């Protein structure tokens, strides 16, 4: 009890020297110490060192409603690969599905429709029926993004549809004459890329493109910078220039090319901005790359190689230490710690003779969802941890 008589700032300082095992043992001494040790302020430093606890590099807390001690428990399972697997949804026809996860709602494209499912809190599985279906494409949906007010989708029919999330209204954007492989949207700005070798810039106030950039190659991926002043395009790398280029939104000029040693066909399939100056990319060349856009000339500052020489179809980061990637063979999902070059954990989701890529994956602090050609797979990491009780 003498310990609890110390000023709180002194007690916090003392506890900062303890690791998570010692904190857990200390919390078992008595109820008063248990209540103090369970405070988020005690666990914040430790949470920053674990994977996928929701504490980003700049200190932002993505999941403030979940106690940090609980998140550190679950983070041990991500590190150790301890999870329960399930297949909450199957379909007969082979598709190229795409996912978005927003809180307790999962959006999944299946053929020409995008279905929104509530997730069950007890298991992370989908509710039996979708509560919303977004339709309107005459071909398969290739890609879609969410904003606060809209769901924006691109299809194999060359259309871009802007669906309102608060009403039944949808608007068609006309411009591309082949499938829309990729798009991104922030603050009423839309960037799309197509097999027709163009990138188009749109606004939500017009049904026709504001500008068109000829790319001279198929466009596989795009990403808008958080600053909204620039965007990056990733192409199929079938021509004699870098598949990664950074563009100025207003001037529509290529600011720079990222990298110069891509082999022919090493197209970039997915990319994500983690900050205004940090860009992660992946693709056919089997590497995840981190680009620092503050350096001139911009260059790759770190890379992670898929050990089985598989193309990487998709990536997502937790904003701190973890990267999750989806491979082209046997539905392999890998977890990476940015502080290491070797893969941390991998999960083979498919054993079919004709393997399927992981076309898209999304994760929360407790679950990972991966979309393959004929099924949606679920990894639940809420198992009993070894060290923290």
Coordinates of C-alpha atoms in Angstrom, one line a residue:
X1 CA 0.0 0.0 0.0
X2 CA 3.0 2.3 0.4
X3 CA 3.4 2.2 -3.3
X4 CA 0.0 3.7 -3.9
X5 CA 0.8 6.5 -1.5
X6 CA 3.3 7.9 -4.0
X7 CA 2.2 10.8 -6.3
X8 CA 0.7 9.5 -9.6
X9 CA 3.4 11.0 -11.8
X10 CA 6.1 9.2 -9.7
X11 CA 4.2 5.9 -9.9
X12 CA 3.8 6.2 -13.6
X13 CA 7.5 6.8 -13.9
X14 CA 8.3 3.7 -11.9
X15 CA 5.9 1.5 -13.9
X16 CA 7.5 2.7 -17.2
X17 CA 10.5 0.5 -16.4
X18 CA 8.3 -2.7 -16.3
X19 CA 7.6 -4.9 -19.3
X20 CA 4.2 -6.3 -20.0
X21 CA 4.7 -9.5 -18.1
X22 CA 5.9 -7.6 -15.0
X23 CA 2.9 -5.3 -15.2
X24 CA 0.5 -8.2 -15.4
X25 CA 2.0 -9.8 -12.3
X26 CA 2.0 -6.5 -10.4
X27 CA -1.8 -6.1 -11.2
X28 CA -2.5 -9.3 -9.3
X29 CA -1.2 -7.9 -6.0
X30 CA -4.5 -6.2 -4.9
X31 CA -7.6 -4.5 -6.3
X32 CA -6.2 -1.0 -5.9
X33 CA -3.0 -1.7 -7.8
X34 CA -5.0 -3.7 -10.4
X35 CA -7.2 -0.6 -11.1
X36 CA -4.2 1.7 -11.4
X37 CA -2.1 -0.7 -13.6
X38 CA -5.0 -1.2 -16.0
X39 CA -5.1 2.4 -17.0
X40 CA -4.3 3.2 -20.6
X41 CA -1.6 5.6 -19.6
X42 CA 0.4 2.7 -18.1
X43 CA 0.2 0.6 -21.2
X44 CA 0.6 3.3 -23.9
X45 CA 4.4 3.0 -24.2
X46 CA 4.3 -0.8 -24.4
X47 CA 1.4 -0.7 -26.9
X48 CA 3.5 1.4 -29.3
X49 CA 6.1 -1.4 -29.5
X50 CA 3.6 -4.2 -30.4
X51 CA 2.0 -4.9 -33.7
X52 CA -1.5 -3.7 -34.5
X53 CA -2.5 -2.2 -31.2
X54 CA -4.0 0.9 -32.9
X55 CA -1.4 3.3 -31.7
X56 CA 0.1 5.0 -34.8
X57 CA 3.6 6.3 -35.1
X58 CA 2.4 9.9 -34.4
X59 CA 0.6 8.8 -31.3
X60 CA -3.0 8.7 -32.7
X61 CA -5.2 6.0 -31.1
X62 CA -7.4 4.3 -33.8
X63 CA -9.4 2.2 -31.3
X64 CA -9.9 4.4 -28.2
X65 CA -12.9 2.3 -27.1
X66 CA -10.8 -0.8 -26.5
X67 CA -8.5 -0.8 -23.3
X68 CA -4.8 -0.8 -24.2
X69 CA -4.1 -3.7 -22.0
X70 CA -6.6 -5.8 -23.9
X71 CA -5.0 -4.8 -27.2
X72 CA -1.6 -5.7 -26.0
X73 CA -3.0 -9.2 -25.1
X74 CA -4.3 -9.6 -28.7
X75 CA -1.1 -8.2 -30.2
X76 CA 0.8 -11.1 -28.8
X77 CA -1.4 -13.4 -30.9
X78 CA -0.6 -11.4 -34.1
X79 CA 3.1 -11.7 -33.3
X80 CA 2.9 -15.4 -32.6
X81 CA 0.4 -16.3 -35.4
X82 CA -2.2 -17.6 -32.9
X83 CA -5.7 -17.3 -34.4
X84 CA -8.9 -19.1 -35.2
X85 CA -9.7 -19.5 -38.9
X86 CA -13.1 -19.5 -40.6
X87 CA -14.7 -19.0 -44.0
X88 CA -17.8 -16.9 -43.4
X89 CA -18.8 -16.6 -47.0
X90 CA -18.4 -18.7 -50.2
X91 CA -19.6 -18.3 -53.8
X92 CA -19.5 -20.6 -56.8
X93 CA -18.3 -18.4 -59.6
X94 CA -14.7 -17.2 -59.5
X95 CA -14.5 -13.5 -58.9
X96 CA -12.0 -10.7 -58.3
X97 CA -13.5 -9.4 -55.1
X98 CA -12.5 -6.2 -53.2
X99 CA -13.0 -5.2 -49.6
X100 CA -13.3 -2.2 -47.3
X101 CA -13.7 -2.4 -43.6
X102 CA -15.3 0.5 -41.6
X103 CA -15.8 -0.1 -37.9
X104 CA -18.2 -3.0 -37.6
X105 CA -19.3 -3.0 -41.3
X106 CA -17.6 -5.0 -44.1
X107 CA -18.1 -4.0 -47.7
X108 CA -17.5 -6.7 -50.2
X109 CA -17.8 -6.6 -54.0
X110 CA -19.3 -9.7 -55.7
X111 CA -19.6 -9.5 -59.5
X112 CA -21.5 -6.3 -60.3
X113 CA -22.7 -5.6 -56.7
X114 CA -21.2 -4.3 -53.6
X115 CA -22.7 -5.7 -50.4
X116 CA -22.5 -4.1 -46.9
X117 CA -22.6 -6.5 -44.0
X118 CA -22.8 -5.9 -40.2
X119 CA -20.2 -7.9 -38.3
X120 CA -21.1 -9.9 -35.2
X121 CA -19.3 -8.7 -32.2
X122 CA -18.9 -12.1 -30.7
X123 CA -17.2 -13.8 -33.7
X124 CA -16.4 -11.2 -36.3
X125 CA -18.5 -13.1 -38.8
X126 CA -20.9 -11.5 -41.2
X127 CA -24.6 -11.1 -40.5
X128 CA -26.6 -13.5 -42.6
X129 CA -27.9 -10.9 -45.1
X130 CA -26.4 -7.6 -46.3
X131 CA -28.1 -4.5 -45.0
X132 CA -27.2 -2.5 -48.1
X133 CA -26.5 -3.5 -51.8
X134 CA -24.9 -1.0 -54.2
X135 CA -25.5 -1.9 -57.8
X136 CA -25.5 -0.3 -61.3
X137 CA -22.5 -1.7 -63.1
X138 CA -23.1 -3.9 -66.2
X139 CA -19.8 -5.7 -65.5
X140 CA -17.8 -6.8 -62.5
X141 CA -16.7 -4.2 -59.9
X142 CA -12.9 -4.0 -60.1
X143 CA -12.3 -1.6 -57.2
X144 CA -14.2 0.7 -54.8
X145 CA -13.4 3.2 -52.1
X146 CA -15.3 4.7 -49.2
X147 CA -15.6 8.3 -48.1
X148 CA -17.8 9.7 -45.3
X149 CA -20.6 10.5 -47.7
X150 CA -20.1 8.3 -50.7
X151 CA -19.1 4.8 -52.0
X152 CA -17.3 5.2 -55.3
X153 CA -16.8 2.1 -57.6
X154 CA -15.0 1.4 -60.8
X155 CA -16.0 -1.6 -63.0
X156 CA -15.0 -3.7 -66.0
X157 CA -17.7 -1.8 -68.0
X158 CA -15.5 1.4 -67.9
X159 CA -18.0 3.1 -65.6
X160 CA -17.4 4.9 -62.3
X161 CA -20.4 5.1 -60.1
X162 CA -20.7 7.5 -57.1
X163 CA -23.3 6.1 -54.7
X164 CA -24.6 8.3 -51.9
X165 CA -24.4 6.6 -48.5
X166 CA -27.3 8.6 -47.1
X167 CA -29.8 8.1 -49.9
X168 CA -30.6 5.8 -52.9
X169 CA -29.0 8.3 -55.4
X170 CA -26.1 7.3 -57.6
X171 CA -24.3 9.2 -60.4
X172 CA -22.4 7.7 -63.3
X173 CA -19.0 9.3 -64.3
X174 CA -18.3 8.8 -68.1
X175 CA -14.8 8.9 -69.5
X176 CA -13.0 5.6 -69.6
X177 CA -13.6 3.2 -72.4
X178 CA -12.1 0.1 -70.8
X179 CA -12.2 -1.4 -67.3
X180 CA -11.4 0.9 -64.4
X181 CA -8.7 -1.0 -62.5
X182 CA -8.2 1.4 -59.6
X183 CA -9.4 4.6 -58.0
X184 CA -8.9 6.7 -54.9
X185 CA -10.9 9.6 -53.4
X186 CA -10.3 12.2 -50.8
X187 CA -12.2 15.5 -50.1
X188 CA -14.3 15.4 -53.2
X189 CA -11.3 14.6 -55.4
X190 CA -11.4 11.3 -57.4
X191 CA -8.4 9.8 -59.3
X192 CA -9.0 6.8 -61.5
X193 CA -6.8 4.5 -63.6
X194 CA -7.8 2.2 -66.4
X195 CA -6.7 -0.4 -68.8
X196 CA -7.3 2.2 -71.5
X197 CA -3.8 3.7 -70.5
X198 CA -5.2 6.9 -69.0
X199 CA -5.5 8.4 -65.5
X200 CA -8.4 10.7 -65.0
X201 CA -9.1 13.4 -62.4
X202 CA -12.7 14.0 -61.3
X203 CA -14.7 16.0 -58.8
X204 CA -18.0 15.1 -57.2
X205 CA -19.6 18.1 -58.7
X206 CA -19.2 17.0 -62.4
X207 CA -20.0 13.8 -64.3
X208 CA -17.1 14.4 -66.8
X209 CA -13.4 14.3 -66.0
X210 CA -11.7 17.5 -65.0
X211 CA -8.5 16.3 -66.6
X212 CA -7.0 13.3 -68.4
X213 CA -3.4 12.2 -68.3
X214 CA -2.2 9.8 -71.0
X215 CA -0.1 7.1 -69.3
X216 CA 1.0 5.0 -72.3
X217 CA 0.6 1.9 -70.2
X218 CA -2.2 0.1 -68.3
X219 CA -2.8 1.7 -64.9
X220 CA -3.1 -0.8 -62.0
X221 CA -3.0 1.4 -58.9
X222 CA -3.4 5.0 -57.7
X223 CA -3.2 6.7 -54.3
X224 CA -3.9 10.3 -53.3
X225 CA -1.5 11.9 -50.8
X226 CA -3.0 12.9 -47.5
X227 CA -2.1 16.5 -48.3
X228 CA -4.3 16.3 -51.4
X229 CA -1.6 18.1 -53.4
X230 CA -0.2 15.1 -55.2
X231 CA -1.0 11.5 -56.2
X232 CA 0.9 8.4 -57.3
X233 CA 0.2 6.1 -60.2
X234 CA 1.4 2.5 -60.6
X235 CA 1.4 1.0 -64.1
X236 CA 2.0 -2.4 -65.7
X237 CA 5.6 -1.6 -66.4
X238 CA 5.4 -2.7 -70.0
X239 CA 7.1 0.4 -71.4
X240 CA 10.5 1.9 -71.0
X241 CA 9.8 4.1 -67.9
X242 CA 9.3 3.6 -64.2
X243 CA 5.9 2.2 -63.3
X244 CA 5.7 4.5 -60.2
X245 CA 5.2 8.2 -60.8
X246 CA 4.3 11.1 -58.5
X247 CA 2.0 13.8 -60.0
X248 CA 1.0 17.3 -59.0
X249 CA -2.8 17.6 -58.7
X250 CA -3.1 21.2 -59.9
X251 CA -0.4 21.3 -62.6
X252 CA -0.9 17.7 -63.7
X253 CA 2.9 17.4 -64.1
X254 CA 5.0 14.4 -63.3
X255 CA 7.0 15.6 -60.3
X256 CA 9.3 12.6 -60.3
X257 CA 9.6 8.9 -61.0
X258 CA 10.1 6.5 -58.1
X259 CA 12.9 4.0 -58.8
X260 CA 14.6 3.1 -62.1
X261 CA 15.5 -0.6 -61.9
X262 CA 12.1 -2.3 -62.3
X263 CA 12.2 -5.2 -64.7
X264 CA 9.8 -5.3 -67.6
X265 CA 6.3 -6.5 -66.4
X266 CA 7.0 -5.6 -62.8
X267 CA 3.7 -3.7 -62.5
X268 CA 2.6 -2.1 -59.2
X269 CA -0.7 -3.7 -58.0
X270 CA -1.4 -1.8 -54.7
X271 CA -0.1 1.2 -52.8
X272 CA -0.9 3.0 -49.6
X273 CA 0.2 6.3 -48.1
X274 CA 1.0 5.9 -44.4
X275 CA 1.9 9.6 -44.1
X276 CA 2.3 12.5 -46.6
X277 CA 5.9 11.4 -47.2
X278 CA 5.8 7.6 -46.7
X279 CA 4.4 5.4 -49.5
X280 CA 4.2 1.6 -49.5
X281 CA 3.9 -0.3 -52.8
X282 CA 3.8 -3.9 -53.9
X283 CA 3.3 -5.8 -57.2
X284 CA 4.5 -8.4 -59.6
X285 CA 8.2 -8.0 -58.7
X286 CA 7.5 -9.8 -55.3
X287 CA 8.7 -6.8 -53.1
X288 CA 7.0 -4.5 -50.6
X289 CA 8.8 -1.2 -50.9
X290 CA 8.8 1.9 -48.6
X291 CA 9.4 5.2 -50.4
X292 CA 10.4 8.4 -48.6
X293 CA 9.1 11.3 -50.6
X294 CA 11.0 13.9 -48.6
X295 CA 14.3 12.7 -50.1
X296 CA 15.4 14.2 -53.4
X297 CA 15.7 12.2 -55.6
X298 CA 12.9 10.1 -54.0
X299 CA 14.1 6.6 -53.3
X300 CA 13.2 3.3 -51.7
X301 CA 14.5 3.3 -48.1
X302 CA 13.4 -0.2 -47.2
X303 CA 12.1 -3.3 -48.9
X304 CA 10.7 -6.7 -47.9
X305 CA 10.8 -9.7 -50.3
X306 CA 8.1 -12.3 -50.6
X307 CA 10.2 -15.5 -49.9
X308 CA 8.3 -17.8 -52.4
X309 CA 8.8 -15.5 -55.3
X310 CA 5.0 -14.7 -55.6
X311 CA 3.5 -11.5 -56.8
X312 CA 1.9 -9.4 -54.1
X313 CA -1.6 -8.3 -54.9
X314 CA -2.4 -6.2 -51.8
X315 CA -1.0 -4.6 -48.7
X316 CA -2.3 -2.8 -45.6
X317 CA -0.4 -1.3 -42.7
X318 CA -1.4 -0.5 -39.1
X319 CA 0.2 3.0 -39.1
X320 CA 3.1 1.8 -36.9
X321 CA 5.1 -1.5 -37.2
X322 CA 2.9 -4.0 -39.0
X323 CA 2.3 -4.7 -42.7
X324 CA 0.0 -7.4 -44.0
X325 CA 0.3 -8.7 -47.6
X326 CA -1.6 -11.0 -49.9
X327 CA 0.2 -13.2 -52.3
X328 CA -0.7 -14.6 -55.7
X329 CA -0.4 -18.4 -54.9
X330 CA -2.4 -20.5 -52.4
X331 CA -4.0 -17.6 -50.7
X332 CA -1.0 -16.8 -48.6
X333 CA -1.3 -13.9 -46.2
X334 CA 1.9 -12.7 -44.5
X335 CA 2.5 -10.5 -41.5
X336 CA 5.6 -8.3 -41.5
X337 CA 7.3 -6.3 -38.8
X338 CA 8.8 -3.2 -40.4
X339 CA 11.7 -3.4 -38.0
X340 CA 12.8 -6.8 -39.5
X341 CA 13.4 -7.9 -43.1
X342 CA 12.1 -11.5 -42.6
X343 CA 8.5 -12.4 -42.6
X344 CA 7.0 -12.6 -39.1
X345 CA 4.1 -15.0 -39.8
X346 CA 2.3 -16.5 -42.7
X347 CA -1.1 -18.2 -43.2
X348 CA -2.0 -20.4 -46.2
X349 CA -5.7 -19.9 -46.7
X350 CA -6.2 -22.1 -49.8
X351 CA -5.2 -25.7 -50.6
X352 CA -6.9 -26.0 -54.0
X353 CA -4.8 -27.4 -56.8
X354 CA -5.7 -24.3 -58.8
X355 CA -4.6 -21.6 -56.3
X356 CA -6.2 -18.2 -55.9
X357 CA -4.5 -14.9 -55.1
X358 CA -5.5 -12.9 -52.1
X359 CA -7.1 -10.1 -54.1
X360 CA -7.7 -7.8 -51.1
X361 CA -7.3 -7.9 -47.3
X362 CA -8.4 -5.7 -44.5
X363 CA -7.8 -6.0 -40.7
X364 CA -8.9 -4.5 -37.4
X365 CA -7.2 -4.9 -34.0
X366 CA -8.8 -8.3 -33.6
X367 CA -9.7 -9.8 -37.1
X368 CA -8.2 -10.1 -40.6
X369 CA -10.4 -10.5 -43.6
X370 CA -9.0 -11.8 -46.9
X371 CA -10.9 -12.1 -50.2
X372 CA -10.0 -15.0 -52.6
X373 CA -11.5 -16.0 -55.9
X374 CA -14.4 -18.1 -54.4
X375 CA -14.5 -17.3 -50.6
X376 CA -14.0 -14.7 -47.9
X377 CA -11.6 -15.9 -45.2
X378 CA -11.5 -14.7 -41.6
X379 CA -8.6 -14.9 -39.1
X380 CA -9.7 -14.2 -35.5
X381 CA -6.8 -13.3 -33.1
X382 CA -8.9 -13.0 -29.9
X383 CA -7.5 -16.2 -28.4
X384 CA -6.2 -16.5 -24.8
X385 CA -2.7 -15.0 -24.6
X386 CA 0.1 -16.7 -22.9
X387 CA 1.5 -14.0 -20.6
X388 CA -1.2 -11.5 -19.8
X389 CA -4.3 -12.4 -17.8

